[in-house]
PDB file of C-alpha atoms and ligand atoms in Angstrom:
ATOM      1  CA  MET A   1     -19.913   3.762 -41.457  1.00  0.00           C
ATOM      2  CA  VAL A   2     -19.928   1.731 -38.275  1.00  0.00           C
ATOM      3  CA  GLU A   3     -20.485  -1.967 -38.884  1.00  0.00           C
ATOM      4  CA  ILE A   4     -23.243  -2.600 -36.369  1.00  0.00           C
ATOM      5  CA  LEU A   5     -23.303  -6.345 -36.979  1.00  0.00           C
ATOM      6  CA  ASP A   6     -19.744  -6.621 -35.749  1.00  0.00           C
ATOM      7  CA  LYS A   7     -20.085  -7.108 -31.999  1.00  0.00           C
ATOM      8  CA  LYS A   8     -16.352  -7.543 -31.498  1.00  0.00           C
ATOM      9  CA  SER A   9     -15.149  -4.825 -29.136  1.00  0.00           C
ATOM     10  CA  THR A  10     -12.112  -2.670 -29.897  1.00  0.00           C
ATOM     11  CA  GLY A  11     -11.080  -0.371 -27.084  1.00  0.00           C
ATOM     12  CA  LEU A  12     -10.640   3.124 -28.482  1.00  0.00           C
ATOM     13  CA  VAL A  13      -8.919   6.265 -27.283  1.00  0.00           C
ATOM     14  CA  LEU A  14     -11.143   9.271 -28.003  1.00  0.00           C
ATOM     15  CA  VAL A  15     -10.047  12.878 -27.513  1.00  0.00           C
ATOM     16  CA  PHE A  16     -12.325  15.935 -27.349  1.00  0.00           C
ATOM     17  CA  THR A  17     -10.266  19.094 -27.406  1.00  0.00           C
ATOM     18  CA  GLY A  18     -10.325  22.659 -28.809  1.00  0.00           C
ATOM     19  CA  GLU A  19     -11.490  26.090 -27.746  1.00  0.00           C
ATOM     20  CA  GLY A  20     -15.218  25.637 -28.353  1.00  0.00           C
ATOM     21  CA  LYS A  21     -17.830  24.480 -25.858  1.00  0.00           C
ATOM     22  CA  GLY A  22     -18.932  20.836 -25.845  1.00  0.00           C
ATOM     23  CA  LYS A  23     -15.963  18.687 -24.835  1.00  0.00           C
ATOM     24  CA  THR A  24     -17.211  17.497 -21.466  1.00  0.00           C
ATOM     25  CA  THR A  25     -20.772  17.148 -22.714  1.00  0.00           C
ATOM     26  CA  ALA A  26     -19.605  15.066 -25.709  1.00  0.00           C
ATOM     27  CA  ALA A  27     -17.781  12.743 -23.314  1.00  0.00           C
ATOM     28  CA  LEU A  28     -20.861  12.556 -21.060  1.00  0.00           C
ATOM     29  CA  GLY A  29     -23.092  11.751 -24.034  1.00  0.00           C
ATOM     30  CA  THR A  30     -20.800   8.931 -25.125  1.00  0.00           C
ATOM     31  CA  ALA A  31     -20.583   7.637 -21.560  1.00  0.00           C
ATOM     32  CA  VAL A  32     -24.380   7.571 -21.229  1.00  0.00           C
ATOM     33  CA  ARG A  33     -24.553   5.688 -24.523  1.00  0.00           C
ATOM     34  CA  ALA A  34     -22.113   3.083 -23.182  1.00  0.00           C
ATOM     35  CA  TRP A  35     -24.010   2.872 -19.886  1.00  0.00           C
ATOM     36  CA  GLY A  36     -27.176   2.234 -21.898  1.00  0.00           C
ATOM     37  CA  GLN A  37     -25.406  -0.737 -23.460  1.00  0.00           C
ATOM     38  CA  GLY A  38     -24.893  -2.194 -20.002  1.00  0.00           C
ATOM     39  CA  MET A  39     -21.256  -1.148 -19.868  1.00  0.00           C
ATOM     40  CA  LYS A  40     -19.610  -0.141 -16.620  1.00  0.00           C
ATOM     41  CA  VAL A  41     -18.429   3.475 -16.799  1.00  0.00           C
ATOM     42  CA  LEU A  42     -16.124   5.620 -14.676  1.00  0.00           C
ATOM     43  CA  MET A  43     -15.832   9.357 -15.208  1.00  0.00           C
ATOM     44  CA  MET A  44     -13.104  11.229 -13.347  1.00  0.00           C
ATOM     45  CA  GLN A  45     -13.267  14.995 -13.394  1.00  0.00           C
ATOM     46  CA  PHE A  46      -9.905  16.690 -12.961  1.00  0.00           C
ATOM     47  CA  ILE A  47      -9.934  20.361 -11.886  1.00  0.00           C
ATOM     48  CA  LYS A  48     -13.719  20.424 -11.401  1.00  0.00           C
ATOM     49  CA  GLY A  49     -15.124  22.417  -8.532  1.00  0.00           C
ATOM     50  CA  SER A  50     -17.100  21.019  -5.653  1.00  0.00           C
ATOM     51  CA  TRP A  51     -20.331  22.773  -6.624  1.00  0.00           C
ATOM     52  CA  PRO A  52     -23.227  20.521  -7.659  1.00  0.00           C
ATOM     53  CA  THR A  53     -23.818  20.018 -11.382  1.00  0.00           C
ATOM     54  CA  GLY A  54     -26.669  18.563 -13.407  1.00  0.00           C
ATOM     55  CA  GLU A  55     -24.498  15.695 -14.578  1.00  0.00           C
ATOM     56  CA  GLN A  56     -23.706  14.775 -10.991  1.00  0.00           C
ATOM     57  CA  ASN A  57     -27.427  14.537 -10.168  1.00  0.00           C
ATOM     58  CA  ALA A  58     -28.132  12.592 -13.361  1.00  0.00           C
ATOM     59  CA  ILE A  59     -25.282  10.125 -12.843  1.00  0.00           C
ATOM     60  CA  LYS A  60     -26.452   9.400  -9.291  1.00  0.00           C
ATOM     61  CA  LYS A  61     -29.764   8.253 -10.775  1.00  0.00           C
ATOM     62  CA  LEU A  62     -28.004   5.896 -13.172  1.00  0.00           C
ATOM     63  CA  GLY A  63     -26.941   3.706 -10.253  1.00  0.00           C
ATOM     64  CA  SER A  64     -23.783   1.709  -9.730  1.00  0.00           C
ATOM     65  CA  GLY A  65     -23.056   1.227 -13.447  1.00  0.00           C
ATOM     66  CA  PHE A  66     -21.856   4.828 -13.772  1.00  0.00           C
ATOM     67  CA  GLU A  67     -19.360   6.182 -11.253  1.00  0.00           C
ATOM     68  CA  LEU A  68     -18.264   9.798 -11.016  1.00  0.00           C
ATOM     69  CA  ARG A  69     -15.238  10.964  -9.061  1.00  0.00           C
ATOM     70  CA  ARG A  70     -13.896  14.460  -8.731  1.00  0.00           C
ATOM     71  CA  VAL A  71     -10.259  15.360  -8.330  1.00  0.00           C
ATOM     72  CA  GLY A  72      -8.906  18.810  -7.555  1.00  0.00           C
ATOM     73  CA  ASP A  73     -10.905  21.989  -7.183  1.00  0.00           C
ATOM     74  CA  GLY A  74     -12.164  24.443  -9.702  1.00  0.00           C
ATOM     75  CA  PHE A  75      -9.909  27.430  -9.373  1.00  0.00           C
ATOM     76  CA  ILE A  76      -6.216  27.438 -10.045  1.00  0.00           C
ATOM     77  CA  ASN A  77      -4.230  30.533  -9.264  1.00  0.00           C
ATOM     78  CA  PHE A  78      -1.097  30.090 -11.330  1.00  0.00           C
ATOM     79  CA  ASN A  79       0.607  32.975  -9.523  1.00  0.00           C
ATOM     80  CA  ASP A  80       0.400  31.291  -6.159  1.00  0.00           C
ATOM     81  CA  ALA A  81       3.239  28.736  -5.930  1.00  0.00           C
ATOM     82  CA  GLU A  82       1.865  27.078  -2.831  1.00  0.00           C
ATOM     83  CA  GLU A  83      -1.578  26.732  -4.401  1.00  0.00           C
ATOM     84  CA  MET A  84      -0.012  25.299  -7.598  1.00  0.00           C
ATOM     85  CA  GLU A  85       1.817  22.654  -5.537  1.00  0.00           C
ATOM     86  CA  LYS A  86      -1.415  21.709  -3.805  1.00  0.00           C
ATOM     87  CA  GLN A  87      -3.194  21.401  -7.147  1.00  0.00           C
ATOM     88  CA  LYS A  88      -0.359  19.351  -8.601  1.00  0.00           C
ATOM     89  CA  LYS A  89      -0.469  16.976  -5.674  1.00  0.00           C
ATOM     90  CA  MET A  90      -4.238  16.536  -6.027  1.00  0.00           C
ATOM     91  CA  ALA A  91      -4.025  15.991  -9.779  1.00  0.00           C
ATOM     92  CA  ARG A  92      -1.228  13.429  -9.387  1.00  0.00           C
ATOM     93  CA  GLU A  93      -3.173  11.578  -6.698  1.00  0.00           C
ATOM     94  CA  GLY A  94      -6.112  11.593  -9.096  1.00  0.00           C
ATOM     95  CA  LEU A  95      -4.020  10.162 -11.880  1.00  0.00           C
ATOM     96  CA  LYS A  96      -2.827   7.370  -9.595  1.00  0.00           C
ATOM     97  CA  ILE A  97      -6.449   6.514  -8.806  1.00  0.00           C
ATOM     98  CA  ALA A  98      -7.242   6.657 -12.530  1.00  0.00           C
ATOM     99  CA  ARG A  99      -4.407   4.267 -13.362  1.00  0.00           C
ATOM    100  CA  LEU A 100      -5.543   1.773 -10.718  1.00  0.00           C
ATOM    101  CA  ALA A 101      -9.140   1.984 -11.928  1.00  0.00           C
ATOM    102  CA  ILE A 102      -8.135   1.563 -15.568  1.00  0.00           C
ATOM    103  CA  THR A 103      -5.832  -1.396 -14.982  1.00  0.00           C
ATOM    104  CA  SER A 104      -8.331  -3.063 -12.613  1.00  0.00           C
ATOM    105  CA  GLY A 105     -10.373  -4.157 -15.621  1.00  0.00           C
ATOM    106  CA  ARG A 106     -13.581  -3.241 -13.770  1.00  0.00           C
ATOM    107  CA  TYR A 107     -14.641  -0.623 -16.305  1.00  0.00           C
ATOM    108  CA  GLN A 108     -15.460  -0.856 -19.983  1.00  0.00           C
ATOM    109  CA  MET A 109     -15.229   2.905 -20.419  1.00  0.00           C
ATOM    110  CA  VAL A 110     -13.222   5.488 -18.489  1.00  0.00           C
ATOM    111  CA  VAL A 111     -13.491   9.247 -19.032  1.00  0.00           C
ATOM    112  CA  LEU A 112     -10.687  11.509 -17.814  1.00  0.00           C
ATOM    113  CA  ASP A 113     -12.388  14.891 -17.999  1.00  0.00           C
ATOM    114  CA  GLU A 114     -10.116  17.994 -18.294  1.00  0.00           C
ATOM    115  CA  ILE A 115      -7.020  15.806 -18.286  1.00  0.00           C
ATOM    116  CA  ASN A 116      -5.670  17.611 -21.378  1.00  0.00           C
ATOM    117  CA  TYR A 117      -5.863  20.901 -19.528  1.00  0.00           C
ATOM    118  CA  ALA A 118      -4.124  19.355 -16.496  1.00  0.00           C
ATOM    119  CA  MET A 119      -1.306  18.177 -18.776  1.00  0.00           C
ATOM    120  CA  SER A 120      -0.929  21.419 -20.653  1.00  0.00           C
ATOM    121  CA  TYR A 121      -0.718  23.367 -17.392  1.00  0.00           C
ATOM    122  CA  GLY A 122       1.928  21.019 -16.044  1.00  0.00           C
ATOM    123  CA  LEU A 123      -0.175  19.660 -13.174  1.00  0.00           C
ATOM    124  CA  ILE A 124       0.491  16.158 -14.437  1.00  0.00           C
ATOM    125  CA  ASP A 125       3.045  14.581 -16.691  1.00  0.00           C
ATOM    126  CA  LYS A 126       1.934  13.737 -20.234  1.00  0.00           C
ATOM    127  CA  GLU A 127       4.378  10.779 -20.265  1.00  0.00           C
ATOM    128  CA  GLU A 128       2.351   9.264 -17.477  1.00  0.00           C
ATOM    129  CA  VAL A 129      -0.894   9.631 -19.440  1.00  0.00           C
ATOM    130  CA  LEU A 130       0.764   8.154 -22.554  1.00  0.00           C
ATOM    131  CA  ASP A 131       1.867   5.208 -20.430  1.00  0.00           C
ATOM    132  CA  ILE A 132      -1.670   4.725 -19.074  1.00  0.00           C
ATOM    133  CA  ILE A 133      -2.933   4.634 -22.677  1.00  0.00           C
ATOM    134  CA  ASP A 134      -0.318   1.972 -23.517  1.00  0.00           C
ATOM    135  CA  THR A 135      -1.178  -0.213 -20.548  1.00  0.00           C
ATOM    136  CA  LYS A 136      -4.977   0.030 -20.554  1.00  0.00           C
ATOM    137  CA  PRO A 137      -7.006  -3.139 -21.135  1.00  0.00           C
ATOM    138  CA  PRO A 138      -7.250  -3.522 -24.936  1.00  0.00           C
ATOM    139  CA  GLU A 139     -11.065  -3.704 -24.983  1.00  0.00           C
ATOM    140  CA  MET A 140     -11.600  -0.682 -22.685  1.00  0.00           C
ATOM    141  CA  HIS A 141     -12.582   2.676 -24.198  1.00  0.00           C
ATOM    142  CA  LEU A 142     -10.763   5.728 -22.854  1.00  0.00           C
ATOM    143  CA  ILE A 143     -11.965   9.306 -23.365  1.00  0.00           C
ATOM    144  CA  LEU A 144      -9.753  12.326 -22.697  1.00  0.00           C
ATOM    145  CA  THR A 145     -11.187  15.839 -22.692  1.00  0.00           C
ATOM    146  CA  GLY A 146      -9.951  19.390 -22.277  1.00  0.00           C
ATOM    147  CA  ARG A 147      -8.368  22.226 -24.209  1.00  0.00           C
ATOM    148  CA  SER A 148      -4.809  22.121 -25.507  1.00  0.00           C
ATOM    149  CA  ALA A 149      -4.313  18.371 -25.745  1.00  0.00           C
ATOM    150  CA  PRO A 150      -0.568  17.716 -26.229  1.00  0.00           C
ATOM    151  CA  GLU A 151       0.513  16.670 -29.723  1.00  0.00           C
ATOM    152  CA  GLU A 152       1.707  13.219 -28.570  1.00  0.00           C
ATOM    153  CA  ILE A 153      -1.755  12.491 -27.135  1.00  0.00           C
ATOM    154  CA  LEU A 154      -3.408  13.499 -30.428  1.00  0.00           C
ATOM    155  CA  GLU A 155      -1.022  11.191 -32.284  1.00  0.00           C
ATOM    156  CA  LYS A 156      -1.744   8.223 -30.035  1.00  0.00           C
ATOM    157  CA  ALA A 157      -5.542   8.645 -30.015  1.00  0.00           C
ATOM    158  CA  ASP A 158      -7.793   6.703 -32.393  1.00  0.00           C
ATOM    159  CA  MET A 159     -10.216   9.606 -32.747  1.00  0.00           C
ATOM    160  CA  VAL A 160      -9.778  13.323 -32.164  1.00  0.00           C
ATOM    161  CA  THR A 161     -12.506  15.935 -32.389  1.00  0.00           C
ATOM    162  CA  ARG A 162     -11.538  19.564 -32.036  1.00  0.00           C
ATOM    163  CA  MET A 163     -14.417  21.789 -30.927  1.00  0.00           C
ATOM    164  CA  ASP A 164     -14.295  25.048 -32.823  1.00  0.00           C
ATOM    165  CA  ASN A 165     -15.327  28.249 -31.023  1.00  0.00           C
ATOM    166  CA  VAL A 166     -17.556  29.945 -33.596  1.00  0.00           C
ATOM    167  CA  LYS A 167     -19.209  32.012 -30.875  1.00  0.00           C
ATOM    168  CA  HIS A 168     -20.005  31.703 -27.172  1.00  0.00           C
ATOM    169  CA  HIS A 169     -22.660  33.555 -25.167  1.00  0.00           C
ATOM    170  CA  TYR A 170     -20.032  34.387 -22.513  1.00  0.00           C
ATOM    171  CA  SER A 171     -18.509  36.997 -24.817  1.00  0.00           C
ATOM    172  CA  LYS A 172     -21.892  38.810 -24.777  1.00  0.00           C
ATOM    173  CA  GLY A 173     -21.590  38.925 -20.999  1.00  0.00           C
ATOM    174  CA  ILE A 174     -24.017  36.073 -20.336  1.00  0.00           C
ATOM    175  CA  PRO A 175     -22.765  34.116 -17.319  1.00  0.00           C
ATOM    176  CA  ALA A 176     -22.910  30.336 -16.813  1.00  0.00           C
ATOM    177  CA  GLN A 177     -26.479  29.053 -17.141  1.00  0.00           C
ATOM    178  CA  ARG A 178     -28.071  26.186 -15.206  1.00  0.00           C
ATOM    179  CA  GLY A 179     -28.657  23.229 -17.493  1.00  0.00           C
ATOM    180  CA  ILE A 180     -26.203  24.581 -20.088  1.00  0.00           C
ATOM    181  CA  GLU A 181     -22.983  25.045 -18.140  1.00  0.00           C
ATOM    182  CA  TYR A 182     -23.647  23.109 -14.928  1.00  0.00           C
TER     183      TYR A 182
HETATM  184  P1  ATP B 201     -19.054  21.744 -21.655  1.00  0.00           P
HETATM  185  O1  ATP B 201     -18.799  21.286 -20.236  1.00  0.00           O
HETATM  186  O2  ATP B 201     -20.200  22.661 -21.707  1.00  0.00           O
HETATM  187  O3  ATP B 201     -19.127  20.605 -22.609  1.00  0.00           O
HETATM  188  P2  ATP B 201     -16.318  22.227 -22.350  1.00  0.00           P
HETATM  189  O4  ATP B 201     -15.998  21.001 -21.605  1.00  0.00           O
HETATM  190  O5  ATP B 201     -16.072  22.217 -23.823  1.00  0.00           O
HETATM  191  O6  ATP B 201     -17.812  22.656 -22.080  1.00  0.00           O
HETATM  192  P3  ATP B 201     -14.334  23.644 -20.790  1.00  0.00           P
HETATM  193  O7  ATP B 201     -13.111  23.985 -21.550  1.00  0.00           O
HETATM  194  O8  ATP B 201     -14.288  22.461 -19.880  1.00  0.00           O
HETATM  195  O9  ATP B 201     -15.569  23.506 -21.799  1.00  0.00           O
HETATM  196  O10 ATP B 201     -14.778  24.949 -20.030  1.00  0.00           O
HETATM  197  C1  ATP B 201     -15.753  24.903 -19.031  1.00  0.00           C
HETATM  198  C2  ATP B 201     -16.674  26.085 -19.098  1.00  0.00           C
HETATM  199  O11 ATP B 201     -16.210  27.126 -19.912  1.00  0.00           O
HETATM  200  C3  ATP B 201     -18.049  25.721 -19.655  1.00  0.00           C
HETATM  201  O12 ATP B 201     -18.975  26.154 -18.726  1.00  0.00           O
HETATM  202  C4  ATP B 201     -18.195  26.439 -20.937  1.00  0.00           C
HETATM  203  O13 ATP B 201     -19.480  26.987 -21.203  1.00  0.00           O
HETATM  204  C5  ATP B 201     -17.176  27.522 -20.846  1.00  0.00           C
HETATM  205  N1  ATP B 201     -16.599  27.683 -22.168  1.00  0.00           N
HETATM  206  C6  ATP B 201     -16.265  26.716 -23.020  1.00  0.00           C
HETATM  207  N2  ATP B 201     -15.797  27.210 -24.174  1.00  0.00           N
HETATM  208  C7  ATP B 201     -15.857  28.546 -24.045  1.00  0.00           C
HETATM  209  C8  ATP B 201     -15.526  29.649 -24.899  1.00  0.00           C
HETATM  210  N3  ATP B 201     -15.066  29.434 -26.129  1.00  0.00           N
HETATM  211  N4  ATP B 201     -15.715  30.912 -24.417  1.00  0.00           N
HETATM  212  C9  ATP B 201     -16.197  31.110 -23.162  1.00  0.00           C
HETATM  213  N5  ATP B 201     -16.516  30.125 -22.318  1.00  0.00           N
HETATM  214  C10 ATP B 201     -16.355  28.859 -22.744  1.00  0.00           C
HETATM  215 MG1   MG B 202     -14.915  20.533 -19.964  1.00  0.00          MG
END
């Protein structure tokens, strides 16, 4: 049980990974909870497309306490070497921005959405992410999401939840739904 009388803050590293749906939305839910506690939140979405999403509209309404930044675009063609290089460059730029934001001490919670996926597909170096975890402000919470989180990240995290794919409507041929997927 969480000791709610203990107001002392311990910065945690939370990981949402696995094949089932709910990783990004779990991170968003936690981030909204933190925002509701008056905490300053930054969410960076790696590999997200430029299309508008419900969370983008919602976060705008939350004001300056919740910032959302997008890095990279939605579609990666792993067979196209030139495209891969472009994606790598964007992801690495994004990670640089993330490091600066994290070490600035301006945020009490930072979410790196789809960062696990970016690591597992070799867009960014997991050593770099491990180093960011080691150098983050001790009281800041850091959330990492995405499938296939590397083992070293799971070991370093304070909490890991693996979403289990019991079933998903997509396999019945139902495409992405407004309000559920975006
Ligand atoms: P969400 O953003 O809904 O929390 P997620 O972050 O867990 O999902 P991602 O791995 O980021 O999922 O994949 C993004 C998209 O893929 C989502 O729109 C989601 O509905 C879909 N998706 C997730 N898991 C599955 C699955 N097991 N089968 C098919 N599609 C999936
Ligand atoms: Mg996701």
